[in-house]
Each structure stands twice: as C-alpha cells, then as structure tokens.
Amino acid sequence: MALALLAGCASNDVVRARVDVTVGQQLIDLKKARDAGALTADEYDRQRKRLIDSVR
C-alpha cells in the first residue's frame, strides 16, 4: 500500500498557481525595483517598454 502511495508522487507534472497581476501593478513593481537599485535605468526602460508593448 505504501508503495502505491509513493508511486503517485513520481509525477513530472508541474503545478503552477494562477497569478493575476495587472499591467499597472507590474509597472509599479518595476518602478519599485528601479528605485531600490535592483534594476539599472536602462534595464528598467527596456522592461517597461517590453511590458507596455505586450498589451498593445
């Protein structure tokens, strides 16, 4: 019986939680990362443009 239970744990499927984040929230998060020094100005600009272009 224990072997049968363990066999179910051997799946290669990846379970991902659905995350609904608005573009506005993503822009806010990018700005916070820039202000905190986690992104350079150039990285921020590229990511911001990429995000905005993705919703056009």
PDB file of N, CA and C in Angstrom:
ATOM      1  N   MET A   1       0.831  -1.194   0.000  1.00  0.00           N
ATOM      2  CA  MET A   1       0.000   0.000   0.000  1.00  0.00           C
ATOM      3  C   MET A   1       0.876   1.259   0.000  1.00  0.00           C
ATOM      4  N   ALA A   2       1.902   1.281   0.827  1.00  0.00           N
ATOM      5  CA  ALA A   2       2.782   2.450   0.882  1.00  0.00           C
ATOM      6  C   ALA A   2       3.436   2.682  -0.472  1.00  0.00           C
ATOM      7  N   LEU A   3       3.769   1.613  -1.164  1.00  0.00           N
ATOM      8  CA  LEU A   3       4.390   1.738  -2.487  1.00  0.00           C
ATOM      9  C   LEU A   3       3.414   2.387  -3.469  1.00  0.00           C
ATOM     10  N   ALA A   4       2.157   2.043  -3.376  1.00  0.00           N
ATOM     11  CA  ALA A   4       1.144   2.626  -4.254  1.00  0.00           C
ATOM     12  C   ALA A   4       1.023   4.130  -3.992  1.00  0.00           C
ATOM     13  N   LEU A   5       1.113   4.548  -2.748  1.00  0.00           N
ATOM     14  CA  LEU A   5       1.033   5.969  -2.425  1.00  0.00           C
ATOM     15  C   LEU A   5       2.252   6.727  -2.940  1.00  0.00           C
ATOM     16  N   LEU A   6       3.413   6.124  -2.813  1.00  0.00           N
ATOM     17  CA  LEU A   6       4.639   6.770  -3.273  1.00  0.00           C
ATOM     18  C   LEU A   6       4.682   6.861  -4.785  1.00  0.00           C
ATOM     19  N   ALA A   7       4.082   5.926  -5.472  1.00  0.00           N
ATOM     20  CA  ALA A   7       4.090   5.944  -6.933  1.00  0.00           C
ATOM     21  C   ALA A   7       3.379   7.194  -7.456  1.00  0.00           C
ATOM     22  N   GLY A   8       2.392   7.668  -6.750  1.00  0.00           N
ATOM     23  CA  GLY A   8       1.675   8.872  -7.155  1.00  0.00           C
ATOM     24  C   GLY A   8       2.504  10.132  -7.009  1.00  0.00           C
ATOM     25  N   CYS A   9       3.570  10.094  -6.257  1.00  0.00           N
ATOM     26  CA  CYS A   9       4.426  11.253  -6.030  1.00  0.00           C
ATOM     27  C   CYS A   9       5.500  11.399  -7.099  1.00  0.00           C
ATOM     28  N   ALA A  10       5.560  10.478  -8.014  1.00  0.00           N
ATOM     29  CA  ALA A  10       6.624  10.476  -9.008  1.00  0.00           C
ATOM     30  C   ALA A  10       6.229  11.191 -10.293  1.00  0.00           C
ATOM     31  N   SER A  11       5.223  11.987 -10.266  1.00  0.00           N
ATOM     32  CA  SER A  11       4.746  12.684 -11.453  1.00  0.00           C
ATOM     33  C   SER A  11       5.741  13.759 -11.884  1.00  0.00           C
ATOM     34  N   ASN A  12       5.851  13.960 -13.182  1.00  0.00           N
ATOM     35  CA  ASN A  12       6.707  15.015 -13.729  1.00  0.00           C
ATOM     36  C   ASN A  12       5.919  16.287 -14.025  1.00  0.00           C
ATOM     37  N   ASP A  13       4.628  16.274 -13.730  1.00  0.00           N
ATOM     38  CA  ASP A  13       3.787  17.438 -13.994  1.00  0.00           C
ATOM     39  C   ASP A  13       4.153  18.581 -13.049  1.00  0.00           C
ATOM     40  N   VAL A  14       4.178  19.785 -13.610  1.00  0.00           N
ATOM     41  CA  VAL A  14       4.461  20.970 -12.814  1.00  0.00           C
ATOM     42  C   VAL A  14       3.134  21.662 -12.544  1.00  0.00           C
ATOM     43  N   VAL A  15       2.877  21.924 -11.293  1.00  0.00           N
ATOM     44  CA  VAL A  15       1.646  22.608 -10.914  1.00  0.00           C
ATOM     45  C   VAL A  15       1.980  24.065 -10.678  1.00  0.00           C
ATOM     46  N   ARG A  16       1.286  24.940 -11.397  1.00  0.00           N
ATOM     47  CA  ARG A  16       1.520  26.376 -11.246  1.00  0.00           C
ATOM     48  C   ARG A  16       0.228  27.044 -10.793  1.00  0.00           C
ATOM     49  N   ALA A  17       0.365  27.892  -9.822  1.00  0.00           N
ATOM     50  CA  ALA A  17      -0.788  28.653  -9.350  1.00  0.00           C
ATOM     51  C   ALA A  17      -1.066  29.770 -10.353  1.00  0.00           C
ATOM     52  N   ARG A  18      -2.316  30.044 -10.578  1.00  0.00           N
ATOM     53  CA  ARG A  18      -2.676  31.130 -11.469  1.00  0.00           C
ATOM     54  C   ARG A  18      -2.478  32.444 -10.725  1.00  0.00           C
ATOM     55  N   VAL A  19      -1.769  33.334 -11.358  1.00  0.00           N
ATOM     56  CA  VAL A  19      -1.488  34.625 -10.746  1.00  0.00           C
ATOM     57  C   VAL A  19      -2.010  35.712 -11.684  1.00  0.00           C
ATOM     58  N   ASP A  20      -2.935  36.494 -11.202  1.00  0.00           N
ATOM     59  CA  ASP A  20      -3.486  37.592 -11.984  1.00  0.00           C
ATOM     60  C   ASP A  20      -2.902  38.899 -11.469  1.00  0.00           C
ATOM     61  N   VAL A  21      -1.975  39.435 -12.234  1.00  0.00           N
ATOM     62  CA  VAL A  21      -1.349  40.695 -11.873  1.00  0.00           C
ATOM     63  C   VAL A  21      -1.602  41.661 -13.026  1.00  0.00           C
ATOM     64  N   THR A  22      -2.141  42.803 -12.717  1.00  0.00           N
ATOM     65  CA  THR A  22      -2.435  43.777 -13.764  1.00  0.00           C
ATOM     66  C   THR A  22      -1.142  44.381 -14.306  1.00  0.00           C
ATOM     67  N   VAL A  23      -1.250  44.937 -15.492  1.00  0.00           N
ATOM     68  CA  VAL A  23      -0.105  45.619 -16.087  1.00  0.00           C
ATOM     69  C   VAL A  23       0.293  46.796 -15.207  1.00  0.00           C
ATOM     70  N   GLY A  24      -0.691  47.483 -14.662  1.00  0.00           N
ATOM     71  CA  GLY A  24      -0.394  48.599 -13.769  1.00  0.00           C
ATOM     72  C   GLY A  24       0.427  48.173 -12.568  1.00  0.00           C
ATOM     73  N   GLN A  25       0.058  47.039 -11.977  1.00  0.00           N
ATOM     74  CA  GLN A  25       0.808  46.534 -10.824  1.00  0.00           C
ATOM     75  C   GLN A  25       2.218  46.140 -11.229  1.00  0.00           C
ATOM     76  N   GLN A  26       2.354  45.560 -12.407  1.00  0.00           N
ATOM     77  CA  GLN A  26       3.686  45.184 -12.885  1.00  0.00           C
ATOM     78  C   GLN A  26       4.550  46.419 -13.102  1.00  0.00           C
ATOM     79  N   LEU A  27       3.945  47.487 -13.608  1.00  0.00           N
ATOM     80  CA  LEU A  27       4.686  48.739 -13.794  1.00  0.00           C
ATOM     81  C   LEU A  27       5.112  49.327 -12.450  1.00  0.00           C
ATOM     82  N   ILE A  28       4.223  49.260 -11.473  1.00  0.00           N
ATOM     83  CA  ILE A  28       4.550  49.733 -10.127  1.00  0.00           C
ATOM     84  C   ILE A  28       5.708  48.916  -9.550  1.00  0.00           C
ATOM     85  N   ASP A  29       5.647  47.600  -9.715  1.00  0.00           N
ATOM     86  CA  ASP A  29       6.706  46.726  -9.210  1.00  0.00           C
ATOM     87  C   ASP A  29       8.037  47.006  -9.900  1.00  0.00           C
ATOM     88  N   LEU A  30       7.984  47.263 -11.210  1.00  0.00           N
ATOM     89  CA  LEU A  30       9.213  47.612 -11.941  1.00  0.00           C
ATOM     90  C   LEU A  30       9.817  48.898 -11.386  1.00  0.00           C
ATOM     91  N   LYS A  31       8.959  49.889 -11.150  1.00  0.00           N
ATOM     92  CA  LYS A  31       9.438  51.177 -10.616  1.00  0.00           C
ATOM     93  C   LYS A  31      10.060  50.997  -9.232  1.00  0.00           C
ATOM     94  N   LYS A  32       9.430  50.170  -8.407  1.00  0.00           N
ATOM     95  CA  LYS A  32       9.985  49.903  -7.069  1.00  0.00           C
ATOM     96  C   LYS A  32      11.348  49.228  -7.174  1.00  0.00           C
ATOM     97  N   ALA A  33      11.468  48.293  -8.117  1.00  0.00           N
ATOM     98  CA  ALA A  33      12.751  47.611  -8.315  1.00  0.00           C
ATOM     99  C   ALA A  33      13.811  48.607  -8.775  1.00  0.00           C
ATOM    100  N   ARG A  34      13.432  49.532  -9.646  1.00  0.00           N
ATOM    101  CA  ARG A  34      14.354  50.565 -10.121  1.00  0.00           C
ATOM    102  C   ARG A  34      14.769  51.474  -8.962  1.00  0.00           C
ATOM    103  N   ASP A  35      13.797  51.915  -8.178  1.00  0.00           N
ATOM    104  CA  ASP A  35      14.087  52.806  -7.057  1.00  0.00           C
ATOM    105  C   ASP A  35      14.949  52.139  -5.993  1.00  0.00           C
ATOM    106  N   ALA A  36      14.795  50.818  -5.850  1.00  0.00           N
ATOM    107  CA  ALA A  36      15.572  50.076  -4.854  1.00  0.00           C
ATOM    108  C   ALA A  36      16.971  49.729  -5.355  1.00  0.00           C
ATOM    109  N   GLY A  37      17.236  50.017  -6.635  1.00  0.00           N
ATOM    110  CA  GLY A  37      18.550  49.735  -7.185  1.00  0.00           C
ATOM    111  C   GLY A  37      18.695  48.328  -7.738  1.00  0.00           C
ATOM    112  N   ALA A  38      17.591  47.598  -7.819  1.00  0.00           N
ATOM    113  CA  ALA A  38      17.644  46.237  -8.351  1.00  0.00           C
ATOM    114  C   ALA A  38      17.749  46.233  -9.872  1.00  0.00           C
ATOM    115  N   LEU A  39      17.341  47.333 -10.503  1.00  0.00           N
ATOM    116  CA  LEU A  39      17.437  47.481 -11.954  1.00  0.00           C
ATOM    117  C   LEU A  39      18.159  48.772 -12.280  1.00  0.00           C
ATOM    118  N   THR A  40      18.956  48.734 -13.332  1.00  0.00           N
ATOM    119  CA  THR A  40      19.558  49.972 -13.819  1.00  0.00           C
ATOM    120  C   THR A  40      18.485  50.741 -14.589  1.00  0.00           C
ATOM    121  N   ALA A  41      18.767  51.994 -14.885  1.00  0.00           N
ATOM    122  CA  ALA A  41      17.815  52.800 -15.652  1.00  0.00           C
ATOM    123  C   ALA A  41      17.560  52.166 -17.012  1.00  0.00           C
ATOM    124  N   ASP A  42      18.613  51.646 -17.642  1.00  0.00           N
ATOM    125  CA  ASP A  42      18.478  51.012 -18.948  1.00  0.00           C
ATOM    126  C   ASP A  42      17.620  49.738 -18.861  1.00  0.00           C
ATOM    127  N   GLU A  43      17.865  48.921 -17.846  1.00  0.00           N
ATOM    128  CA  GLU A  43      17.067  47.696 -17.654  1.00  0.00           C
ATOM    129  C   GLU A  43      15.607  48.046 -17.406  1.00  0.00           C
ATOM    130  N   TYR A  44      15.381  49.054 -16.588  1.00  0.00           N
ATOM    131  CA  TYR A  44      14.020  49.498 -16.284  1.00  0.00           C
ATOM    132  C   TYR A  44      13.304  49.938 -17.563  1.00  0.00           C
ATOM    133  N   ASP A  45      13.977  50.762 -18.354  1.00  0.00           N
ATOM    134  CA  ASP A  45      13.366  51.259 -19.592  1.00  0.00           C
ATOM    135  C   ASP A  45      13.034  50.121 -20.554  1.00  0.00           C
ATOM    136  N   ARG A  46      13.955  49.170 -20.693  1.00  0.00           N
ATOM    137  CA  ARG A  46      13.706  48.029 -21.594  1.00  0.00           C
ATOM    138  C   ARG A  46      12.535  47.179 -21.120  1.00  0.00           C
ATOM    139  N   GLN A  47      12.502  46.887 -19.829  1.00  0.00           N
ATOM    140  CA  GLN A  47      11.426  46.056 -19.280  1.00  0.00           C
ATOM    141  C   GLN A  47      10.088  46.777 -19.338  1.00  0.00           C
ATOM    142  N   ARG A  48      10.100  48.068 -19.070  1.00  0.00           N
ATOM    143  CA  ARG A  48       8.871  48.867 -19.125  1.00  0.00           C
ATOM    144  C   ARG A  48       8.316  48.877 -20.542  1.00  0.00           C
ATOM    145  N   LYS A  49       9.186  49.108 -21.529  1.00  0.00           N
ATOM    146  CA  LYS A  49       8.760  49.118 -22.927  1.00  0.00           C
ATOM    147  C   LYS A  49       8.235  47.748 -23.329  1.00  0.00           C
ATOM    148  N   ARG A  50       8.925  46.719 -22.941  1.00  0.00           N
ATOM    149  CA  ARG A  50       8.515  45.348 -23.269  1.00  0.00           C
ATOM    150  C   ARG A  50       7.123  45.030 -22.686  1.00  0.00           C
ATOM    151  N   LEU A  51       6.911  45.452 -21.464  1.00  0.00           N
ATOM    152  CA  LEU A  51       5.623  45.207 -20.806  1.00  0.00           C
ATOM    153  C   LEU A  51       4.501  45.973 -21.509  1.00  0.00           C
ATOM    154  N   ILE A  52       4.735  47.237 -21.808  1.00  0.00           N
ATOM    155  CA  ILE A  52       3.722  48.042 -22.476  1.00  0.00           C
ATOM    156  C   ILE A  52       3.441  47.496 -23.880  1.00  0.00           C
ATOM    157  N   ASP A  53       4.479  47.116 -24.588  1.00  0.00           N
ATOM    158  CA  ASP A  53       4.292  46.552 -25.935  1.00  0.00           C
ATOM    159  C   ASP A  53       3.514  45.228 -25.916  1.00  0.00           C
ATOM    160  N   SER A  54       3.606  44.511 -24.820  1.00  0.00           N
ATOM    161  CA  SER A  54       2.940  43.209 -24.734  1.00  0.00           C
ATOM    162  C   SER A  54       1.420  43.322 -24.651  1.00  0.00           C
ATOM    163  N   VAL A  55       0.912  44.498 -24.303  1.00  0.00           N
ATOM    164  CA  VAL A  55      -0.532  44.668 -24.183  1.00  0.00           C
ATOM    165  C   VAL A  55      -1.131  45.446 -25.354  1.00  0.00           C
ATOM    166  N   ARG A  56      -0.334  45.801 -26.301  1.00  0.00           N
ATOM    167  CA  ARG A  56      -0.840  46.533 -27.462  1.00  0.00           C
ATOM    168  C   ARG A  56      -1.404  45.588 -28.478  1.00  0.00           C
TER     169      ARG A  56
END
